[in-house]
Short mmCIF file of C-alpha atoms in Angstrom, two decimals:
data_model
loop_
_atom_site.label_atom_id
_atom_site.label_comp_id
_atom_site.label_asym_id
_atom_site.label_seq_id
_atom_site.Cartn_x
_atom_site.Cartn_y
_atom_site.Cartn_z
CA MET A 1 65.79 -85.16 -33.18
CA PHE A 2 62.50 -83.67 -31.31
CA GLY A 3 63.52 -80.21 -32.82
CA ARG A 4 62.76 -81.79 -36.29
CA ARG A 5 59.52 -83.22 -35.09
CA LEU A 6 58.38 -80.49 -33.48
CA SER A 7 59.52 -78.35 -36.57
CA LEU A 8 57.85 -80.66 -39.15
CA ALA A 9 54.82 -80.72 -36.76
CA LEU A 10 55.01 -76.81 -36.59
CA VAL A 11 54.76 -76.33 -40.47
CA CYS A 12 52.35 -78.32 -40.97
CA LEU A 13 49.75 -76.79 -38.60
CA ALA A 14 51.16 -73.19 -40.01
CA LEU A 15 50.15 -74.18 -43.18
CA ALA A 16 46.79 -75.92 -42.06
CA ALA A 17 46.48 -71.80 -40.45
CA LEU A 18 47.31 -70.73 -43.72
CA LEU A 19 45.02 -72.40 -46.26
CA GLN A 20 42.02 -71.81 -43.53
CA GLY A 21 43.74 -67.44 -43.84
CA ALA A 22 43.65 -67.68 -47.63
CA LEU A 23 40.00 -68.77 -47.16
CA ALA A 24 38.57 -66.63 -44.97
CA TRP A 25 40.21 -64.32 -47.16
CA TRP A 26 37.93 -65.28 -49.95
CA ALA A 27 35.76 -65.85 -48.31
CA ILE A 28 35.04 -62.12 -46.44
CA GLU A 29 35.98 -59.52 -49.57
CA SER A 30 32.75 -61.56 -51.18
CA ALA A 31 30.76 -60.74 -47.43
CA SER A 32 32.21 -57.13 -48.43
CA ALA A 33 31.31 -56.86 -51.50
CA GLN A 34 27.53 -57.93 -50.75
CA VAL A 35 27.34 -56.03 -48.18
CA THR A 36 28.99 -52.54 -49.68
CA ARG A 37 26.11 -53.48 -52.94
CA GLY A 38 23.69 -53.92 -50.17
CA ARG A 39 24.81 -50.46 -48.82
CA VAL A 40 24.89 -48.69 -52.04
CA ALA A 41 21.14 -50.28 -52.96
CA SER A 42 19.67 -48.65 -49.57
CA ASP A 43 21.91 -45.37 -50.30
CA LEU A 44 20.18 -45.52 -53.07
CA VAL A 45 16.45 -46.29 -51.43
CA LYS A 46 17.15 -43.01 -48.71
CA GLY A 47 18.65 -40.51 -51.29
CA HIS A 48 14.95 -40.63 -53.29
CA TRP A 49 13.11 -40.34 -49.95
CA GLN A 50 15.15 -37.81 -49.21
CA LEU A 51 14.28 -36.11 -52.58
CA ALA A 52 10.86 -36.24 -51.82
CA ALA A 53 11.70 -35.10 -48.31
CA SER A 54 12.95 -32.45 -49.97
CA LYS A 55 9.86 -31.93 -52.66
CA GLN A 56 7.53 -31.69 -49.90
CA ARG A 57 8.88 -28.91 -47.57
CA LEU A 58 9.23 -27.14 -51.44
CA ARG A 59 5.42 -27.35 -51.60
CA SER A 60 4.76 -26.24 -47.46
CA TRP A 61 6.95 -23.16 -48.78
CA THR A 62 4.75 -22.67 -52.32
CA SER A 63 1.66 -22.37 -50.21
CA GLN A 64 3.48 -20.34 -48.46
CA ALA A 65 4.15 -18.15 -50.81
CA LEU A 66 0.77 -17.44 -52.02
CA LEU A 67 -0.63 -16.82 -49.32
CA LEU A 68 1.60 -15.14 -47.02
CA PRO A 69 3.71 -11.63 -48.14
CA ASN A 70 6.51 -12.38 -45.72
CA ALA A 71 7.72 -15.76 -47.44
CA ASN A 72 11.76 -15.97 -47.85
CA PRO A 73 13.18 -16.65 -51.23
CA ALA A 74 16.16 -17.88 -49.91
CA GLU A 75 13.89 -21.25 -48.32
CA ARG A 76 12.90 -21.68 -51.85
CA ASP A 77 16.57 -21.98 -53.11
CA ALA A 78 17.62 -23.86 -49.99
CA HIS A 79 15.09 -26.52 -50.75
CA ILE A 80 15.60 -26.65 -54.83
CA SER A 81 19.60 -26.39 -53.79
CA ASP A 82 19.23 -29.57 -51.24
CA MET A 83 17.04 -31.82 -54.10
CA ARG A 84 19.87 -31.02 -56.91
CA LYS A 85 23.19 -31.52 -53.94
CA THR A 86 20.75 -35.29 -53.00
CA LEU A 87 20.69 -36.17 -56.83
CA ASP A 88 23.89 -35.69 -57.21
CA SER A 89 24.15 -38.28 -54.44
CA LEU A 90 21.78 -40.55 -57.07
CA GLN A 91 23.91 -40.26 -59.43
CA ALA A 92 27.21 -41.03 -57.58
CA LEU A 93 25.35 -43.90 -56.27
CA THR A 94 24.31 -44.74 -59.74
CA GLN A 95 28.06 -45.29 -61.29
CA LYS A 96 28.84 -46.86 -57.72
CA ALA A 97 26.74 -49.40 -58.33
CA LEU A 98 27.63 -50.42 -61.58
CA ALA A 99 30.97 -50.63 -60.63
CA LEU A 100 29.40 -53.06 -58.36
CA ASP A 101 27.63 -55.56 -59.59
CA THR A 102 28.71 -58.66 -60.67
CA ASP A 103 25.85 -59.34 -64.36
CA GLU A 104 26.27 -56.85 -66.48
CA ALA A 105 23.10 -57.29 -68.29
CA ARG A 106 21.45 -57.33 -64.49
CA ALA A 107 23.54 -54.25 -64.08
CA GLN A 108 23.83 -51.81 -67.43
CA ARG A 109 19.28 -53.25 -67.07
CA ASP A 110 18.91 -51.04 -64.22
CA TRP A 111 22.22 -48.22 -64.83
CA ARG A 112 19.09 -47.37 -67.82
CA ASP A 113 16.16 -47.32 -65.70
CA ARG A 114 18.77 -45.31 -62.85
CA GLN A 115 19.46 -42.95 -65.67
CA ASP A 116 16.24 -42.20 -67.17
CA THR A 117 15.13 -41.69 -63.89
CA LEU A 118 16.94 -39.34 -62.31
CA ALA A 119 16.48 -37.49 -66.05
CA MET A 120 13.39 -36.40 -65.48
CA LEU A 121 13.80 -35.27 -61.72
CA ARG A 122 16.32 -32.93 -62.66
CA HIS A 123 14.32 -31.97 -65.35
CA SER A 124 11.00 -31.31 -62.63
CA VAL A 125 13.56 -29.48 -60.49
CA ASP A 126 14.93 -26.90 -63.26
CA GLU A 127 11.11 -26.62 -64.23
CA LEU A 128 10.28 -26.33 -60.66
CA ASP A 129 13.26 -23.53 -60.05
CA VAL A 130 11.68 -21.43 -62.85
CA ALA A 131 7.98 -22.28 -62.42
CA LEU A 132 9.38 -21.33 -58.21
CA ARG A 133 10.95 -17.90 -59.30
CA THR A 134 7.65 -15.97 -60.32
CA VAL A 135 4.90 -16.79 -57.48
CA ARG A 136 3.66 -13.96 -55.28
CA PRO A 137 0.76 -13.75 -53.04
CA LEU A 138 -2.25 -14.18 -54.47
CA PRO A 139 -3.92 -11.22 -54.59
CA ALA A 140 -7.74 -10.65 -52.60
CA ASP A 141 -9.62 -11.71 -56.30
CA ALA A 142 -8.15 -14.73 -57.09
CA ASP A 143 -8.63 -17.26 -57.59
CA PRO A 144 -6.69 -19.79 -54.83
CA ALA A 145 -7.96 -23.52 -55.96
CA ALA A 146 -7.08 -22.76 -59.70
CA THR A 147 -3.68 -20.88 -59.00
CA TRP A 148 -3.14 -23.95 -56.59
CA ASP A 149 -3.94 -26.65 -59.13
CA ALA A 150 -1.00 -25.13 -62.09
CA PHE A 151 1.56 -25.63 -59.04
CA LYS A 152 0.64 -28.71 -58.29
CA ARG A 153 0.63 -29.90 -62.45
CA THR A 154 4.08 -28.87 -61.91
CA PHE A 155 5.52 -30.60 -58.39
CA ASP A 156 3.68 -33.86 -59.81
CA THR A 157 4.04 -34.17 -63.61
CA SER A 158 7.23 -33.48 -65.86
CA GLN A 159 7.90 -33.81 -69.52
CA GLY A 160 3.88 -35.13 -69.46
CA GLN A 161 4.75 -38.44 -66.74
CA ASP A 162 3.36 -38.64 -63.98
CA LEU A 163 6.20 -37.86 -61.75
CA ARG A 164 4.47 -39.42 -58.29
CA GLU A 165 4.05 -43.09 -59.87
CA HIS A 166 7.11 -42.89 -61.23
CA VAL A 167 9.03 -42.81 -57.84
CA ARG A 168 7.00 -44.39 -56.26
CA GLN A 169 8.07 -47.24 -58.84
CA THR A 170 12.07 -46.76 -58.21
CA ILE A 171 11.25 -46.01 -55.26
CA ALA A 172 9.48 -50.11 -55.43
CA ARG A 173 12.48 -51.11 -57.27
CA GLU A 174 15.42 -49.76 -55.63
CA GLN A 175 13.88 -51.74 -52.28
CA ALA A 176 14.48 -54.64 -54.56
CA ALA A 177 17.12 -54.07 -55.63
CA GLU A 178 18.47 -53.50 -51.83
CA MET A 179 15.99 -56.72 -50.07
CA ARG A 180 18.31 -59.21 -53.60
CA GLU A 181 21.44 -57.57 -51.77
CA ARG A 182 20.30 -58.15 -48.44
CA ASN A 183 20.33 -62.04 -49.24
CA ALA A 184 23.14 -62.09 -50.50
CA ALA A 185 25.23 -60.57 -48.46
CA ASP A 186 23.58 -62.98 -45.96
CA ARG A 187 24.11 -65.77 -48.20
CA ALA A 188 27.99 -64.44 -49.07
CA LEU A 189 27.90 -64.45 -44.29
CA LEU A 190 26.52 -67.52 -44.03
CA GLN A 191 29.00 -69.52 -46.07
CA LEU A 192 32.25 -67.53 -44.69
CA ALA A 193 30.94 -69.41 -41.09
CA GLY A 194 30.43 -71.91 -43.16
CA GLY A 195 34.18 -72.75 -44.76
CA VAL A 196 35.30 -71.14 -41.26
CA LEU A 197 33.50 -74.32 -39.09
CA LEU A 198 35.43 -76.00 -41.65
CA ALA A 199 38.03 -75.12 -42.06
CA THR A 200 39.02 -74.39 -37.78
CA LEU A 201 37.50 -78.42 -37.05
CA ALA A 202 40.16 -79.85 -39.97
CA ILE A 203 42.65 -77.67 -37.99
CA ALA A 204 41.66 -78.85 -34.70
CA LEU A 205 41.92 -82.76 -35.52
CA LEU A 206 45.31 -82.07 -37.20
CA ALA A 207 46.29 -80.41 -33.60
CA ALA A 208 45.22 -82.85 -32.06
CA THR A 209 46.95 -85.36 -33.60
CA PHE A 210 49.70 -83.59 -32.70
CA ALA A 211 48.71 -83.98 -29.41
CA LEU A 212 48.96 -86.72 -29.15
CA TYR A 213 51.63 -88.48 -31.07
CA PHE A 214 54.54 -85.58 -28.70
CA ALA A 215 52.32 -86.62 -25.04
CA GLN A 216 53.47 -90.72 -26.39
CA ALA A 217 56.86 -89.34 -27.57
CA LEU A 218 57.53 -87.27 -24.49
CA ARG A 219 56.25 -89.07 -21.79
CA ARG A 220 59.57 -90.28 -20.04
CA PRO A 221 62.11 -87.54 -21.11
CA LEU A 222 59.69 -86.00 -18.76
CA ASN A 223 59.32 -88.14 -16.41
CA ASN A 224 62.82 -87.75 -15.57
CA LEU A 225 63.38 -83.85 -16.03
CA ASN A 226 60.86 -83.17 -13.36
CA SER A 227 62.26 -86.48 -10.57
CA GLY A 228 65.22 -84.74 -10.61
CA ALA A 229 63.15 -80.59 -10.22
CA GLN A 230 61.15 -82.49 -7.39
CA ALA A 231 64.64 -83.26 -5.85
CA LEU A 232 65.97 -80.27 -6.36
CA GLN A 233 63.03 -78.35 -5.27
CA ARG A 234 64.12 -80.00 -2.02
CA GLY A 235 67.58 -78.65 -1.27
CA GLU A 236 68.89 -82.83 -2.86
CA LEU A 237 71.66 -81.40 -5.22
CA HIS A 238 73.84 -84.76 -3.83
CA HIS A 239 70.67 -85.71 -7.22
CA ARG A 240 71.90 -86.86 -10.75
CA MET A 241 69.14 -87.47 -13.94
CA ASP A 242 69.68 -89.38 -16.33
CA GLU A 243 71.83 -88.64 -19.58
CA ARG A 244 71.71 -90.73 -22.01
CA GLY A 245 70.57 -90.66 -25.31
CA THR A 246 72.01 -87.41 -27.49
CA ASP A 247 68.69 -85.89 -27.94
CA GLU A 248 66.76 -82.33 -26.24
CA PHE A 249 66.52 -83.39 -22.84
CA ALA A 250 69.56 -85.32 -22.52
CA ALA A 251 70.85 -82.27 -22.84
CA VAL A 252 69.05 -80.62 -20.57
CA ALA A 253 69.60 -82.64 -18.19
CA HIS A 254 72.81 -82.41 -18.46
CA THR A 255 71.98 -78.46 -18.49
CA LEU A 256 70.44 -79.24 -14.98
CA ASP A 257 72.74 -81.35 -13.52
CA THR A 258 75.26 -78.13 -13.93
CA MET A 259 73.41 -76.33 -12.20
CA ALA A 260 72.81 -77.86 -9.54
CA VAL A 261 76.17 -77.77 -8.33
CA GLU A 262 76.58 -73.61 -9.09
CA LEU A 263 72.27 -73.57 -7.92
CA GLN A 264 74.30 -73.12 -3.35
CA GLN A 265 76.11 -70.22 -5.33
CA HIS A 266 73.08 -69.04 -6.52
CA ARG A 267 71.38 -68.96 -3.75
CA GLU A 268 74.01 -66.76 -1.49
CA ARG A 269 74.21 -64.33 -4.30
CA GLU A 270 70.72 -63.88 -3.57
CA THR A 271 70.60 -64.06 -0.09
CA GLN A 272 72.92 -61.00 -0.84
CA ALA A 273 70.58 -59.24 -3.97
CA ARG A 274 67.47 -60.08 -0.58
CA HIS A 275 69.75 -57.51 1.48
CA GLU A 276 70.50 -55.26 -0.53
CA LEU A 277 67.24 -54.32 -1.80
CA GLU A 278 65.86 -54.02 2.03
CA ARG A 279 68.61 -51.24 2.19
CA GLN A 280 67.36 -49.22 -0.50
CA VAL A 281 63.08 -49.79 0.38
CA ASN A 282 65.06 -48.28 3.61
CA ALA A 283 66.35 -45.41 1.81
CA ARG A 284 63.69 -44.97 -1.13
CA THR A 285 61.06 -44.68 1.83
CA ALA A 286 63.58 -42.03 3.29
CA GLU A 287 63.04 -40.21 0.44
CA LEU A 288 59.36 -40.10 0.33
CA GLN A 289 59.46 -39.17 3.50
CA GLU A 290 61.15 -36.08 2.69
CA ALA A 291 59.22 -35.93 -0.03
CA LEU A 292 55.50 -35.76 2.06
CA HIS A 293 57.46 -32.83 4.33
CA ALA A 294 58.01 -30.90 1.33
CA LEU A 295 54.87 -31.32 0.17
CA GLN A 296 53.27 -30.41 3.15
CA GLN A 297 55.86 -27.32 3.44
CA VAL A 298 54.03 -26.84 -0.15
CA ASP A 299 50.92 -26.91 1.11
CA ALA A 300 51.48 -23.99 4.31
CA SER A 301 52.34 -21.89 1.28
CA ARG A 302 49.82 -22.47 -0.84
CA ARG A 303 47.16 -21.84 1.39
CA GLN A 304 49.97 -18.25 2.94
CA LEU A 305 48.96 -18.18 -1.06
CA PHE A 306 44.89 -17.37 -0.47
CA ALA A 307 45.41 -15.26 2.38
CA ASP A 308 47.51 -13.38 0.52
CA ILE A 309 45.32 -13.81 -2.63
CA SER A 310 42.86 -12.68 -0.79
CA HIS A 311 44.02 -9.56 1.20
CA GLU A 312 45.09 -7.88 -1.54
CA LEU A 313 41.84 -8.23 -3.11
CA ARG A 314 40.34 -7.47 -1.08
CA THR A 315 40.66 -3.46 -1.52
CA PRO A 316 39.49 -3.53 -5.26
CA THR A 317 36.38 -5.51 -5.02
CA THR A 318 34.68 -3.46 -2.47
CA ALA A 319 36.11 -0.37 -4.54
CA ILE A 320 33.61 -1.67 -7.31
CA ARG A 321 30.85 -2.79 -5.15
CA GLY A 322 30.95 0.51 -3.55
CA GLU A 323 31.31 2.33 -7.55
CA ALA A 324 28.50 -0.08 -8.52
CA GLU A 325 25.93 0.62 -5.23
CA ILE A 326 27.20 4.61 -5.12
CA ALA A 327 25.63 4.36 -9.22
CA LEU A 328 22.48 2.96 -8.19
CA ARG A 329 22.39 4.32 -4.47
CA GLY A 330 19.45 7.86 -4.79
CA LYS A 331 17.48 9.03 -7.73
CA THR A 332 18.31 9.03 -11.76
CA LYS A 333 21.56 9.85 -12.71
CA THR A 334 23.29 11.64 -16.24
CA SER A 335 25.27 9.23 -17.82
CA ASP A 336 28.22 10.67 -17.48
CA ASN A 337 27.30 9.74 -13.93
CA TYR A 338 27.08 6.58 -14.46
CA GLN A 339 29.35 6.06 -17.58
CA ASP A 340 32.53 7.92 -14.39
CA SER A 341 31.06 4.87 -12.49
CA LEU A 342 31.41 2.05 -14.69
CA ARG A 343 35.55 4.03 -16.12
CA ARG A 344 35.87 3.63 -11.81
CA ILE A 345 35.20 -0.50 -11.85
CA VAL A 346 37.40 -1.08 -15.81
CA GLU A 347 40.33 0.88 -13.87
CA ILE A 348 40.27 -1.05 -10.65
CA SER A 349 39.51 -3.97 -12.48
CA THR A 350 42.83 -3.87 -15.23
CA GLN A 351 44.03 -3.43 -10.59
CA LEU A 352 43.06 -5.84 -10.10
CA GLY A 353 45.13 -8.60 -12.90
CA GLN A 354 48.24 -6.49 -11.56
CA VAL A 355 47.81 -7.11 -8.10
CA ILE A 356 47.08 -10.91 -8.98
CA ASP A 357 50.93 -11.08 -10.56
CA ASP A 358 52.27 -9.58 -7.68
CA LEU A 359 50.31 -11.94 -5.73
CA LEU A 360 52.77 -14.67 -7.56
CA THR A 361 55.21 -12.99 -7.05
CA MET A 362 55.34 -12.50 -2.87
CA ALA A 363 54.68 -16.31 -3.43
CA ARG A 364 57.66 -17.12 -4.51
CA SER A 365 59.31 -14.47 -1.60
CA ASP A 366 60.82 -12.20 -5.04
CA ALA A 367 59.09 -9.67 -3.85
CA HIS A 368 61.82 -7.12 -5.28
CA ALA A 369 61.05 -8.62 -8.33
CA LEU A 370 57.99 -6.60 -9.41
CA TRP A 371 58.16 -5.36 -12.39
CA VAL A 372 57.69 -1.72 -12.89
CA GLN A 373 57.59 0.79 -16.53
CA THR A 374 58.47 3.71 -15.74
CA GLN A 375 58.93 7.53 -17.62
CA ALA A 376 58.08 10.90 -16.86
CA LEU A 377 53.82 11.27 -16.36
CA PRO A 378 52.64 14.19 -14.97
CA VAL A 379 51.65 12.39 -11.33
CA ALA A 380 48.33 14.31 -10.52
CA ALA A 381 46.66 11.59 -12.71
CA PRO A 382 47.42 8.61 -10.73
CA VAL A 383 47.11 10.23 -7.62
CA ASN A 384 43.69 11.02 -8.96
CA GLU A 385 42.69 7.80 -9.93
CA ALA A 386 43.79 6.14 -5.99
CA LEU A 387 41.52 9.39 -4.33
CA ALA A 388 38.28 8.18 -6.48
CA GLN A 389 39.00 4.36 -5.91
CA VAL A 390 39.66 4.63 -2.31
CA GLN A 391 36.19 6.80 -2.01
CA ALA A 392 33.68 4.12 -2.25
CA LEU A 393 35.99 2.34 0.69
CA ALA A 394 35.58 5.95 3.33
CA GLN A 395 32.12 6.67 2.53
CA GLN A 396 31.56 2.39 4.03
CA ARG A 397 33.41 4.10 7.17
CA ARG A 398 32.63 7.35 7.31
CA VAL A 399 35.83 8.66 6.66
CA SER A 400 36.74 12.14 4.80
CA VAL A 401 39.78 11.73 2.73
CA VAL A 402 41.44 15.30 1.53
CA TRP A 403 44.58 15.92 -0.22
CA ASP A 404 46.54 19.38 0.34
CA ASN A 405 49.03 19.92 -3.33
CA MET A 406 52.10 22.04 -2.72
CA ALA A 407 53.22 20.88 -5.85
CA SER A 408 52.92 21.90 -9.28
CA PRO A 409 49.80 20.35 -10.80
CA ASP A 410 51.15 19.73 -14.70
CA LEU A 411 54.29 18.24 -12.10
CA THR A 412 56.09 14.79 -13.97
CA VAL A 413 57.02 12.98 -11.26
CA TRP A 414 59.58 8.90 -12.78
CA CYS A 415 56.68 6.67 -11.94
CA ASP A 416 54.92 4.04 -13.79
CA GLY A 417 51.14 5.50 -13.99
CA PRO A 418 49.25 1.86 -12.64
CA ARG A 419 51.94 0.99 -9.99
CA LEU A 420 51.85 4.60 -7.90
CA ARG A 421 48.33 4.58 -7.98
CA GLN A 422 48.35 0.39 -6.77
CA LEU A 423 51.00 2.61 -4.17
CA MET A 424 48.99 5.20 -3.73
CA VAL A 425 45.66 2.29 -2.74
CA LEU A 426 47.26 0.67 -0.77
CA LEU A 427 48.67 3.50 1.83
CA LEU A 428 45.62 6.03 1.50
CA ASP A 429 43.35 1.99 2.21
CA ASN A 430 45.80 1.03 5.08
CA ALA A 431 44.55 5.11 6.48
CA ILE A 432 41.45 4.50 5.97
CA ARG A 433 40.27 1.09 7.33
CA TYR A 434 43.01 2.22 10.70
CA SER A 435 41.01 5.20 11.09
CA ASN A 436 37.90 5.50 13.90
CA GLU A 437 34.81 7.17 12.09
CA GLY A 438 34.09 11.07 11.88
CA ALA A 439 37.96 10.84 11.39
CA GLN A 440 40.23 12.48 8.40
CA VAL A 441 42.97 10.78 6.40
CA SER A 442 44.08 14.02 4.68
CA LEU A 443 47.29 13.25 1.51
CA GLN A 444 50.07 16.52 1.58
CA THR A 445 52.08 16.82 -1.39
CA SER A 446 54.90 18.16 -1.64
CA THR A 447 58.54 19.12 -4.09
CA ASP A 448 62.12 19.93 -3.03
CA GLY A 449 63.14 20.23 -6.38
CA LYS A 450 64.18 16.42 -6.89
CA ASP A 451 61.48 14.06 -5.22
CA TRP A 452 58.37 14.16 -4.79
CA HIS A 453 56.79 13.43 -1.79
CA ALA A 454 53.57 12.43 -0.77
CA HIS A 455 52.26 11.76 2.97
CA VAL A 456 49.39 10.40 3.44
CA VAL A 457 48.42 11.15 8.14
CA ASP A 458 45.68 9.60 9.43
CA GLN A 459 44.25 9.76 13.09
CA GLY A 460 43.53 6.65 13.69
CA ILE A 461 44.81 3.97 16.57
CA GLY A 462 48.35 4.71 15.37
CA ILE A 463 51.52 1.77 15.59
CA SER A 464 53.36 1.15 19.47
CA ALA A 465 57.18 2.36 19.55
CA ASP A 466 57.95 -0.97 19.68
CA GLU A 467 55.59 -2.70 17.32
CA LEU A 468 56.81 0.35 14.19
CA PRO A 469 59.90 -1.64 13.10
CA ARG A 470 58.60 -4.34 12.15
CA VAL A 471 55.63 -2.70 10.16
CA PHE A 472 57.20 -3.03 6.93
CA GLU A 473 57.18 -6.99 7.36
CA ARG A 474 54.97 -9.40 5.28
CA HIS A 475 51.94 -11.15 7.74
CA PHE A 476 53.49 -9.23 10.44
CA ARG A 477 50.97 -7.27 11.99
CA GLY A 478 49.88 -5.16 15.77
CA GLU A 479 47.63 -5.91 18.28
CA GLN A 480 45.71 -2.47 18.80
CA ALA A 481 45.97 -3.80 15.15
CA ARG A 482 44.71 -6.81 15.24
CA ARG A 483 41.63 -6.02 17.43
CA HIS A 484 40.77 -2.92 15.62
CA ARG A 485 39.90 -5.42 12.66
CA ALA A 486 40.33 -8.89 12.52
CA ASP A 487 40.94 -9.91 8.84
CA GLY A 488 43.58 -8.65 7.89
CA VAL A 489 46.94 -10.11 6.53
CA GLY A 490 49.83 -8.11 7.44
CA LEU A 491 51.20 -8.05 2.44
CA GLY A 492 49.87 -3.94 2.48
CA LEU A 493 52.36 -2.42 3.60
CA SER A 494 55.43 -4.99 2.78
CA LEU A 495 53.41 -4.50 -0.92
CA ALA A 496 53.39 -1.00 -0.69
CA LEU A 497 57.75 -0.82 0.04
CA ALA A 498 58.30 -3.65 -2.14
CA LEU A 499 56.49 -0.68 -5.60
CA ALA A 500 58.08 2.30 -3.99
CA GLU A 501 61.05 0.40 -3.80
CA ALA A 502 61.23 -1.13 -7.49
CA HIS A 503 60.73 2.88 -8.86
CA GLY A 504 63.59 3.82 -7.22
CA GLY A 505 62.32 5.74 -4.15
CA THR A 506 61.78 5.09 0.00
CA LEU A 507 58.82 4.61 1.81
CA ASP A 508 59.32 5.91 5.69
CA ILE A 509 56.66 5.69 8.76
CA ALA A 510 55.91 7.88 11.89
CA SER A 511 53.25 6.92 13.90
CA VAL A 512 52.12 7.62 18.47
CA ALA A 513 50.13 4.88 19.25
CA GLY A 514 46.13 6.23 19.47
CA ARG A 515 47.08 9.50 18.34
CA GLY A 516 47.45 8.96 14.25
CA THR A 517 50.42 7.45 11.64
CA THR A 518 51.52 9.52 9.21
CA VAL A 519 53.61 6.94 5.81
CA SER A 520 55.78 9.88 3.77
CA LEU A 521 56.83 8.56 0.06
CA SER A 522 59.30 10.20 -1.97
CA LEU A 523 59.75 9.10 -5.51
CA PRO A 524 61.85 10.81 -7.77
CA LEU A 525 61.78 12.99 -10.44
CA LYS A 526 63.45 12.27 -12.89
CA GLN A 527 65.50 8.63 -13.40
CA ARG A 528 68.52 7.29 -11.35
CA GLU A 529 71.97 6.74 -13.12
CA ASN A 530 72.28 4.00 -10.98
CA ALA A 531 68.71 2.28 -11.93
#
């Protein structure tokens, strides 16, 4: 009953809204057409002003070409091209204005006027293009005034007509058309606002009428439902509402009475659900605490990674700085000397990228995953590169580095050249850093026919016997090492061992505290069968 009446009222309101929408759509379309015509008229005015501006720039170029020998013909061609593009744009706007204008007689008249103007302007641009291609700087005995008057006539007249006056009249005509279209658009928008306002007032009046009617008809059943709901809110589950009648409200009252019977059961289920929710919240809190702990561990790993990076990047950056200081020190050097320094700096910079990749691998606690691409290579090249790279650090610390090679200069080793250079730099860098000033670091290389051996011998601080078994552990530093050099983090030998094992070789260390250290590297001359 109430549903049918309410549906009828809603249908009436919907029809009224549709009618308002149709009216608004028609008005918007009309206003949009007026606005579009106004925009086209405005673009026509702007196009003529743009054409005049391009012509003025072309005048300036002509003056420059007559007076100066360095006038750029490309600039002239660009101005001519801009003018022709503007004319093409004006032609398209003219066609669009013809299609949009609802006054056919006026549209045809305006179209003919615009076509005549565009034809004259195109002819003028063609004349300018031909005339200005002959422009040359004036000779010393030429009459500038006469020459400029000739070009001025080319700029200002076409087909016997004064272009300036014609363009002025055209702009004035287009401005008048623009104002006319804007006024028409304003009128259309005003009509749109008035129509929408009237339709809105009508719909509002209809809606108010329906609201008053339904307010009177719904008062009693709503009061009945309200009193019953308040009783249920107070917990009076024995309360029953008036279920007389066959309308929707009687059905709702019956439903509420039935709901009162089940309300207590629902409350019990709600209590159980609340307890379950509290349990889930507690469990979730515990999970969040675990996640926080994991995040703290990740943060600690990140800090350790930064420490590792600072350690491994210090050696190549020190070498780069040393190479640059050597290249800049003293008198001017030859280009070959500078090129050698720059070449070593490029090689060291390339190594930086490899070091960063290694550090990321070490940060994942996967030192054995260092990737090498081994092949048979002359071992002298990476050794020489490593020696050249550590020379800057050796000079800075006043340590001499010598190489005693007892193997053939052409000996080939199964290795990855850049990785072997990195390995040798790590060993030599450690030896130099833990040596005293004026000491010597010796690199002794030999072969037994099966393996290539390299011994890095220093006369430094040495390592105590109880600390020696732990020197290859990551971040381990002995007491003497910490006193001698506070900035280390104990990563160099760990990475060197990983590189040696990745080549299928071995790395051993022997040391006497206070007397020096010997690090022995062995690499295969040929690829191992199980490699």
